[in-house]
Amino acid sequence: MTGGAGYIGSHTVVELLAAGHEAVVFDNLVNSSPLAVDAVRRIANREVRLVRGDIADADGLDAVLGGAGFDAVIHFAALKAVAQSVADPLRYYRNNVAGTATLLDRMAAHGVKTIVFSSSAAVYGNPRTVPITEDEPTEPQSPYARSKVMVEDLLRDLDAADPTWRISVLRYFNAVGAHPSGHLGEDPVGTPANLLPYVAQVAMGRRDFVPVFGDDYATADGTGVRDYLHVCDLARGHLLALEHLAAGPRFTVHNLGTGLGSSVYDVIHAFERACGRALPTRVVARRTGDIVVSIADPERARTDFGWQPAHDLDACCRDLWRWCQTHPNGFGD
């Protein structure tokens, strides 16, 4: 599993192990921690091998893939901050696109031709209709989102060229929350790029206020609306997608989201309920590349492999707050 020490990857390892699978984590640890893998071991009560490496390093990939008898790769290793991608697009294309091409090349060399790819709802841009189905045209609004579309196109071309591949593209909406044990959660490096981790740090007293990036959008309260999905529900979607590929389809695209939209203020108020106090906010300028409304139509995933979310936004916030209380400095505790 590339990027398996990261936020979504580590939760997915827990789901895989609980279902009886074996997993090897391959991660460069740039935006993640080996302590996340320790937490996975604690939760699952099973050993997990961690290999430090980069998807751009063909020799490193050969070392881990060679002779290991892997059935599939779940590919999480990507840079993901929209604003950072606008400021440094070359880094995003080099890592997300060129790195994935190297990964696929080495997978093929070792006869591993099943992959579940971590894509993003960001590929849709500002959609024409909401909720968004998988048939919505892709109109990415940032280098990050364009890098995801490029990889999706790469995977389609690979499928057309070689029918022995089995490929699942999962377009995530907004992953939030933490493992209910309190042992595993999101530990962003530096300033959080996503809303809920930032809200949590304000609640912990690590930051002074929650910045609201624009309150003049054409939405109910003027703030951007997103589909927030519990990370454990998202992780379980990878397991089901992998099992679905084993049943025979060659190339699939699925949204993973709740079908419900929450504004920035909805999220802040939900976290206030979880932590039991009001949180300071401040309206600031809009960010380049931000989308107004993004809500999934998750029906295809429900129909094809029986996936549906089990947690609402309040549960996401309660689990995230539990993680914050047990790990006030993330994995640095």
CSV table of C-alpha atoms in Angstrom, one decimal:
chain,number,residue,atom,x,y,z
A,1,MET,CA,0.0,0.0,0.0
A,2,THR,CA,1.6,3.2,-1.1
A,3,GLY,CA,1.2,6.1,1.3
A,4,GLY,CA,-0.1,3.6,3.9
A,5,ALA,CA,1.3,5.5,6.9
A,6,GLY,CA,-0.9,8.5,6.0
A,7,TYR,CA,-4.3,9.4,7.3
A,8,ILE,CA,-6.5,7.5,4.9
A,9,GLY,CA,-4.0,4.8,4.2
A,10,SER,CA,-3.4,3.8,7.8
A,11,HIS,CA,-7.2,3.5,8.4
A,12,THR,CA,-7.5,1.4,5.3
A,13,VAL,CA,-4.7,-0.9,6.6
A,14,VAL,CA,-6.8,-1.5,9.7
A,15,GLU,CA,-9.8,-2.5,7.6
A,16,LEU,CA,-7.8,-4.8,5.4
A,17,LEU,CA,-6.3,-6.6,8.4
A,18,ALA,CA,-9.7,-6.9,10.1
A,19,ALA,CA,-10.9,-8.6,7.0
A,20,GLY,CA,-8.0,-11.1,7.1
A,21,HIS,CA,-5.7,-9.6,4.4
A,22,GLU,CA,-2.0,-9.0,4.7
A,23,ALA,CA,-0.6,-5.6,4.0
A,24,VAL,CA,2.8,-4.0,3.5
A,25,VAL,CA,3.1,-0.2,3.9
A,26,PHE,CA,5.3,1.6,1.4
A,27,ASP,CA,5.7,5.3,2.4
A,28,ASN,CA,8.3,8.1,2.2
A,29,LEU,CA,7.0,9.5,5.5
A,30,VAL,CA,7.1,13.1,4.1
A,31,ASN,CA,3.6,13.8,5.3
A,32,SER,CA,3.1,10.8,7.6
A,33,SER,CA,4.6,9.1,10.6
A,34,PRO,CA,5.8,5.6,11.4
A,35,LEU,CA,3.9,6.0,14.6
A,36,ALA,CA,0.7,5.7,12.6
A,37,VAL,CA,1.8,2.2,11.6
A,38,ASP,CA,2.5,1.4,15.3
A,39,ALA,CA,-1.1,2.5,16.1
A,40,VAL,CA,-2.4,0.2,13.3
A,41,ARG,CA,-0.5,-2.7,14.9
A,42,ARG,CA,-2.0,-1.8,18.3
A,43,ILE,CA,-5.6,-1.6,17.0
A,44,ALA,CA,-5.3,-4.8,14.8
A,45,ASN,CA,-3.1,-6.7,17.2
A,46,ARG,CA,-1.1,-7.9,14.1
A,47,GLU,CA,2.3,-7.1,12.7
A,48,VAL,CA,2.5,-4.8,9.7
A,49,ARG,CA,5.7,-4.3,7.6
A,50,LEU,CA,6.7,-0.7,6.9
A,51,VAL,CA,9.0,0.0,4.0
A,52,ARG,CA,10.4,3.5,3.7
A,53,GLY,CA,10.5,4.4,0.0
A,54,ASP,CA,9.3,6.7,-2.7
A,55,ILE,CA,7.1,5.8,-5.7
A,56,ALA,CA,9.5,7.7,-8.0
A,57,ASP,CA,12.3,5.3,-7.0
A,58,ALA,CA,12.0,2.3,-9.4
A,59,ASP,CA,14.8,0.4,-7.6
A,60,GLY,CA,13.0,0.8,-4.3
A,61,LEU,CA,9.7,-0.4,-5.8
A,62,ASP,CA,11.5,-3.4,-7.3
A,63,ALA,CA,12.9,-4.2,-3.9
A,64,VAL,CA,9.5,-4.4,-2.2
A,65,LEU,CA,7.5,-5.9,-5.1
A,66,GLY,CA,10.0,-8.5,-6.2
A,67,GLY,CA,9.2,-12.0,-5.1
A,68,ALA,CA,6.6,-10.9,-2.5
A,69,GLY,CA,3.6,-12.4,-4.2
A,70,PHE,CA,1.4,-9.3,-4.0
A,71,ASP,CA,-2.2,-9.5,-5.3
A,72,ALA,CA,-2.9,-5.8,-5.6
A,73,VAL,CA,-1.7,-2.3,-4.8
A,74,ILE,CA,-3.8,0.4,-3.1
A,75,HIS,CA,-2.3,3.7,-4.2
A,76,PHE,CA,-2.5,6.6,-1.7
A,77,ALA,CA,0.9,8.2,-2.2
A,78,ALA,CA,0.2,11.7,-3.4
A,79,LEU,CA,0.5,15.4,-2.5
A,80,LYS,CA,-3.0,16.8,-1.8
A,81,ALA,CA,-3.1,20.5,-0.8
A,82,VAL,CA,-4.9,22.6,-3.4
A,83,ALA,CA,-3.2,25.9,-2.4
A,84,GLN,CA,0.2,24.3,-2.3
A,85,SER,CA,-0.4,22.8,-5.8
A,86,VAL,CA,-1.1,26.3,-7.1
A,87,ALA,CA,2.1,27.6,-5.6
A,88,ASP,CA,4.3,24.7,-6.7
A,89,PRO,CA,2.6,22.8,-9.6
A,90,LEU,CA,5.8,21.1,-10.8
A,91,ARG,CA,6.1,19.3,-7.5
A,92,TYR,CA,2.6,18.0,-7.8
A,93,TYR,CA,3.0,16.7,-11.4
A,94,ARG,CA,6.3,15.2,-10.6
A,95,ASN,CA,5.1,13.3,-7.6
A,96,ASN,CA,1.4,12.5,-8.4
A,97,VAL,CA,1.7,11.9,-12.1
A,98,ALA,CA,5.3,10.8,-12.9
A,99,GLY,CA,5.5,8.9,-9.6
A,100,THR,CA,2.4,7.0,-10.4
A,101,ALA,CA,3.7,6.1,-13.9
A,102,THR,CA,6.8,4.7,-12.3
A,103,LEU,CA,4.7,2.7,-9.9
A,104,LEU,CA,2.6,1.2,-12.6
A,105,ASP,CA,5.6,0.3,-14.7
A,106,ARG,CA,7.2,-1.6,-11.8
A,107,MET,CA,3.9,-3.2,-10.9
A,108,ALA,CA,3.6,-4.6,-14.4
A,109,ALA,CA,7.2,-5.8,-14.4
A,110,HIS,CA,6.4,-7.9,-11.3
A,111,GLY,CA,3.0,-9.2,-12.6
A,112,VAL,CA,0.9,-7.1,-10.1
A,113,LYS,CA,-1.9,-5.8,-12.3
A,114,THR,CA,-4.6,-4.9,-9.8
A,115,ILE,CA,-4.7,-1.3,-8.4
A,116,VAL,CA,-7.2,0.8,-6.4
A,117,PHE,CA,-6.4,4.4,-7.0
A,118,SER,CA,-7.0,7.3,-4.6
A,119,SER,CA,-8.6,10.0,-6.8
A,120,SER,CA,-10.6,12.9,-5.6
A,121,ALA,CA,-13.9,14.8,-6.0
A,122,ALA,CA,-11.8,17.7,-7.0
A,123,VAL,CA,-11.6,16.3,-10.5
A,124,TYR,CA,-15.2,17.6,-11.1
A,125,GLY,CA,-14.4,21.2,-10.4
A,126,ASN,CA,-17.6,23.3,-10.1
A,127,PRO,CA,-20.2,20.7,-11.2
A,128,ARG,CA,-23.1,21.5,-13.4
A,129,THR,CA,-25.5,19.4,-11.3
A,130,VAL,CA,-25.5,18.4,-7.6
A,131,PRO,CA,-25.3,15.7,-6.3
A,132,ILE,CA,-22.5,14.7,-8.6
A,133,THR,CA,-22.6,11.4,-10.4
A,134,GLU,CA,-19.5,9.7,-11.9
A,135,ASP,CA,-20.8,10.7,-15.4
A,136,GLU,CA,-20.3,14.4,-14.6
A,137,PRO,CA,-17.5,15.9,-16.8
A,138,THR,CA,-14.2,16.5,-15.2
A,139,GLU,CA,-13.2,20.1,-15.0
A,140,PRO,CA,-10.3,20.4,-12.5
A,141,GLN,CA,-9.7,23.8,-11.1
A,142,SER,CA,-6.2,23.3,-9.6
A,143,PRO,CA,-2.9,21.6,-10.4
A,144,TYR,CA,-3.7,19.1,-7.6
A,145,ALA,CA,-7.0,18.2,-9.3
A,146,ARG,CA,-5.5,18.1,-12.8
A,147,SER,CA,-2.8,15.7,-11.5
A,148,LYS,CA,-5.7,13.3,-10.4
A,149,VAL,CA,-7.4,13.6,-13.8
A,150,MET,CA,-4.1,12.9,-15.5
A,151,VAL,CA,-3.6,9.7,-13.5
A,152,GLU,CA,-7.2,8.7,-14.2
A,153,ASP,CA,-6.5,9.1,-18.0
A,154,LEU,CA,-3.2,7.2,-17.6
A,155,LEU,CA,-5.1,4.3,-16.0
A,156,ARG,CA,-7.8,4.4,-18.8
A,157,ASP,CA,-5.1,4.2,-21.4
A,158,LEU,CA,-3.4,1.3,-19.6
A,159,ASP,CA,-6.7,-0.6,-19.4
A,160,ALA,CA,-7.2,0.0,-23.2
A,161,ALA,CA,-3.7,-1.2,-24.0
A,162,ASP,CA,-3.6,-4.3,-21.6
A,163,PRO,CA,-6.9,-6.0,-20.7
A,164,THR,CA,-5.2,-8.0,-18.0
A,165,TRP,CA,-5.2,-5.0,-15.6
A,166,ARG,CA,-7.9,-4.6,-13.0
A,167,ILE,CA,-8.3,-0.9,-12.0
A,168,SER,CA,-10.6,0.8,-9.5
A,169,VAL,CA,-10.7,4.6,-9.4
A,170,LEU,CA,-12.2,6.0,-6.2
A,171,ARG,CA,-13.2,9.6,-6.2
A,172,TYR,CA,-13.2,10.7,-2.5
A,173,PHE,CA,-15.2,13.5,-1.2
A,174,ASN,CA,-13.9,15.0,2.2
A,175,ALA,CA,-12.5,12.5,4.5
A,176,VAL,CA,-12.7,13.5,8.2
A,177,GLY,CA,-12.8,11.9,11.7
A,178,ALA,CA,-10.6,9.4,13.3
A,179,HIS,CA,-10.6,5.8,14.4
A,180,PRO,CA,-13.1,5.4,17.3
A,181,SER,CA,-10.4,3.8,19.5
A,182,GLY,CA,-8.6,7.2,19.8
A,183,HIS,CA,-5.3,5.6,18.7
A,184,LEU,CA,-5.3,6.7,15.1
A,185,GLY,CA,-6.2,10.0,13.4
A,186,GLU,CA,-5.0,12.8,11.2
A,187,ASP,CA,-1.7,14.5,12.1
A,188,PRO,CA,-1.1,17.1,9.4
A,189,VAL,CA,2.4,18.4,9.0
A,190,GLY,CA,2.5,22.2,9.4
A,191,THR,CA,-0.6,24.3,8.9
A,192,PRO,CA,-3.6,22.0,8.1
A,193,ALA,CA,-4.8,22.3,4.5
A,194,ASN,CA,-8.3,21.0,5.3
A,195,LEU,CA,-11.0,22.5,7.4
A,196,LEU,CA,-11.7,20.0,10.2
A,197,PRO,CA,-8.1,19.4,11.3
A,198,TYR,CA,-7.8,23.2,11.5
A,199,VAL,CA,-11.0,23.5,13.5
A,200,ALA,CA,-9.7,20.8,15.8
A,201,GLN,CA,-6.4,22.7,16.4
A,202,VAL,CA,-8.3,25.8,17.3
A,203,ALA,CA,-10.4,23.8,19.8
A,204,MET,CA,-7.1,22.5,21.3
A,205,GLY,CA,-5.8,26.0,21.7
A,206,ARG,CA,-3.0,25.4,19.1
A,207,ARG,CA,-4.4,28.1,16.8
A,208,ASP,CA,-6.3,31.4,17.5
A,209,PHE,CA,-9.2,31.2,15.2
A,210,VAL,CA,-10.8,29.3,12.2
A,211,PRO,CA,-10.3,31.1,8.9
A,212,VAL,CA,-13.4,31.1,6.8
A,213,PHE,CA,-12.3,31.5,3.2
A,214,GLY,CA,-15.1,33.6,1.8
A,215,ASP,CA,-18.7,34.1,3.0
A,216,ASP,CA,-20.2,35.4,-0.2
A,217,TYR,CA,-20.7,32.2,-2.2
A,218,ALA,CA,-24.1,31.4,-3.6
A,219,THR,CA,-24.9,29.0,-0.7
A,220,ALA,CA,-27.3,29.1,2.3
A,221,ASP,CA,-24.8,30.8,4.6
A,222,GLY,CA,-22.4,32.1,2.0
A,223,THR,CA,-19.7,29.5,2.7
A,224,GLY,CA,-18.5,26.6,0.7
A,225,VAL,CA,-20.4,23.3,0.9
A,226,ARG,CA,-18.7,19.9,1.0
A,227,ASP,CA,-19.6,16.2,1.5
A,228,TYR,CA,-17.9,15.1,4.7
A,229,LEU,CA,-17.2,11.4,5.0
A,230,HIS,CA,-15.9,9.5,8.0
A,231,VAL,CA,-12.4,8.1,7.3
A,232,CYS,CA,-13.4,4.6,8.5
A,233,ASP,CA,-16.3,4.5,6.0
A,234,LEU,CA,-13.9,5.6,3.3
A,235,ALA,CA,-11.4,3.0,4.3
A,236,ARG,CA,-14.0,0.3,4.2
A,237,GLY,CA,-14.8,1.4,0.6
A,238,HIS,CA,-11.3,0.5,-0.5
A,239,LEU,CA,-11.7,-3.0,0.9
A,240,LEU,CA,-15.1,-3.4,-1.0
A,241,ALA,CA,-13.6,-2.0,-4.2
A,242,LEU,CA,-10.8,-4.4,-4.0
A,243,GLU,CA,-13.2,-7.3,-3.5
A,244,HIS,CA,-15.3,-6.0,-6.4
A,245,LEU,CA,-12.3,-6.1,-8.7
A,246,ALA,CA,-11.6,-9.7,-7.8
A,247,ALA,CA,-15.1,-10.5,-9.1
A,248,GLY,CA,-14.1,-9.5,-12.6
A,249,PRO,CA,-14.6,-5.9,-13.7
A,250,ARG,CA,-11.6,-4.4,-15.6
A,251,PHE,CA,-12.0,-0.6,-15.0
A,252,THR,CA,-14.4,1.1,-12.6
A,253,VAL,CA,-15.0,4.6,-11.3
A,254,HIS,CA,-16.9,5.2,-8.0
A,255,ASN,CA,-17.7,8.2,-5.9
A,256,LEU,CA,-17.3,7.7,-2.1
A,257,GLY,CA,-19.3,10.3,-0.2
A,258,THR,CA,-22.4,10.6,1.9
A,259,GLY,CA,-24.7,12.5,-0.5
A,260,LEU,CA,-25.1,15.2,2.1
A,261,GLY,CA,-23.6,18.7,2.0
A,262,SER,CA,-22.3,20.7,5.0
A,263,SER,CA,-21.2,24.3,4.9
A,264,VAL,CA,-18.1,25.6,6.6
A,265,TYR,CA,-20.2,26.9,9.5
A,266,ASP,CA,-22.1,23.6,9.7
A,267,VAL,CA,-18.8,21.9,10.3
A,268,ILE,CA,-17.6,24.4,12.9
A,269,HIS,CA,-20.9,24.1,14.8
A,270,ALA,CA,-20.7,20.3,14.7
A,271,PHE,CA,-17.3,20.4,16.2
A,272,GLU,CA,-18.5,22.9,18.8
A,273,ARG,CA,-21.0,20.3,19.9
A,274,ALA,CA,-18.3,17.7,20.1
A,275,CYS,CA,-15.9,19.8,22.2
A,276,GLY,CA,-18.5,21.6,24.2
A,277,ARG,CA,-17.5,25.2,23.5
A,278,ALA,CA,-17.8,28.0,20.9
A,279,LEU,CA,-14.8,28.5,18.6
A,280,PRO,CA,-13.6,31.8,17.2
A,281,THR,CA,-13.8,32.3,13.5
A,282,ARG,CA,-12.6,35.0,11.1
A,283,VAL,CA,-13.8,35.6,7.5
A,284,VAL,CA,-10.8,36.0,5.1
A,285,ALA,CA,-10.4,36.2,1.3
A,286,ARG,CA,-11.4,33.3,-0.9
A,287,ARG,CA,-8.7,30.8,-1.9
A,288,THR,CA,-7.7,30.2,-5.5
A,289,GLY,CA,-8.9,26.8,-6.7
A,290,ASP,CA,-11.7,26.3,-4.1
A,291,ILE,CA,-15.0,24.8,-5.3
A,292,VAL,CA,-18.4,26.3,-4.2
A,293,VAL,CA,-20.4,23.1,-3.7
A,294,SER,CA,-19.3,19.5,-3.9
A,295,ILE,CA,-21.7,16.7,-2.9
A,296,ALA,CA,-21.5,13.1,-4.0
A,297,ASP,CA,-24.1,10.8,-5.5
A,298,PRO,CA,-22.8,7.6,-4.0
A,299,GLU,CA,-25.4,5.3,-5.6
A,300,ARG,CA,-23.1,3.4,-7.9
A,301,ALA,CA,-20.8,2.3,-5.0
A,302,ARG,CA,-23.9,1.1,-3.1
A,303,THR,CA,-25.3,-0.8,-6.1
A,304,ASP,CA,-22.0,-2.3,-7.3
A,305,PHE,CA,-20.4,-3.4,-4.0
A,306,GLY,CA,-22.8,-2.6,-1.2
A,307,TRP,CA,-20.9,0.4,0.2
A,308,GLN,CA,-22.7,3.0,2.2
A,309,PRO,CA,-21.5,5.3,5.0
A,310,ALA,CA,-22.4,4.5,8.6
A,311,HIS,CA,-21.4,7.8,10.3
A,312,ASP,CA,-22.8,11.3,10.3
A,313,LEU,CA,-20.9,14.6,10.7
A,314,ASP,CA,-21.5,14.7,14.4
A,315,ALA,CA,-19.9,11.2,14.8
A,316,CYS,CA,-17.0,12.3,12.7
A,317,CYS,CA,-16.4,15.3,15.0
A,318,ARG,CA,-16.8,13.2,18.2
A,319,ASP,CA,-14.2,10.7,17.0
A,320,LEU,CA,-11.8,13.5,15.9
A,321,TRP,CA,-12.2,15.2,19.2
A,322,ARG,CA,-11.4,11.9,21.0
A,323,TRP,CA,-8.2,11.6,19.0
A,324,CYS,CA,-7.3,15.2,19.8
A,325,GLN,CA,-7.8,14.6,23.5
A,326,THR,CA,-5.7,11.5,23.5
A,327,HIS,CA,-3.1,12.9,21.1
A,328,PRO,CA,-3.0,16.7,21.7
A,329,ASN,CA,0.2,17.0,19.6
A,330,GLY,CA,-0.7,14.3,17.1
A,331,PHE,CA,1.8,11.4,17.0
A,332,GLY,CA,4.3,13.6,18.7
A,333,ASP,CA,2.8,12.7,22.1
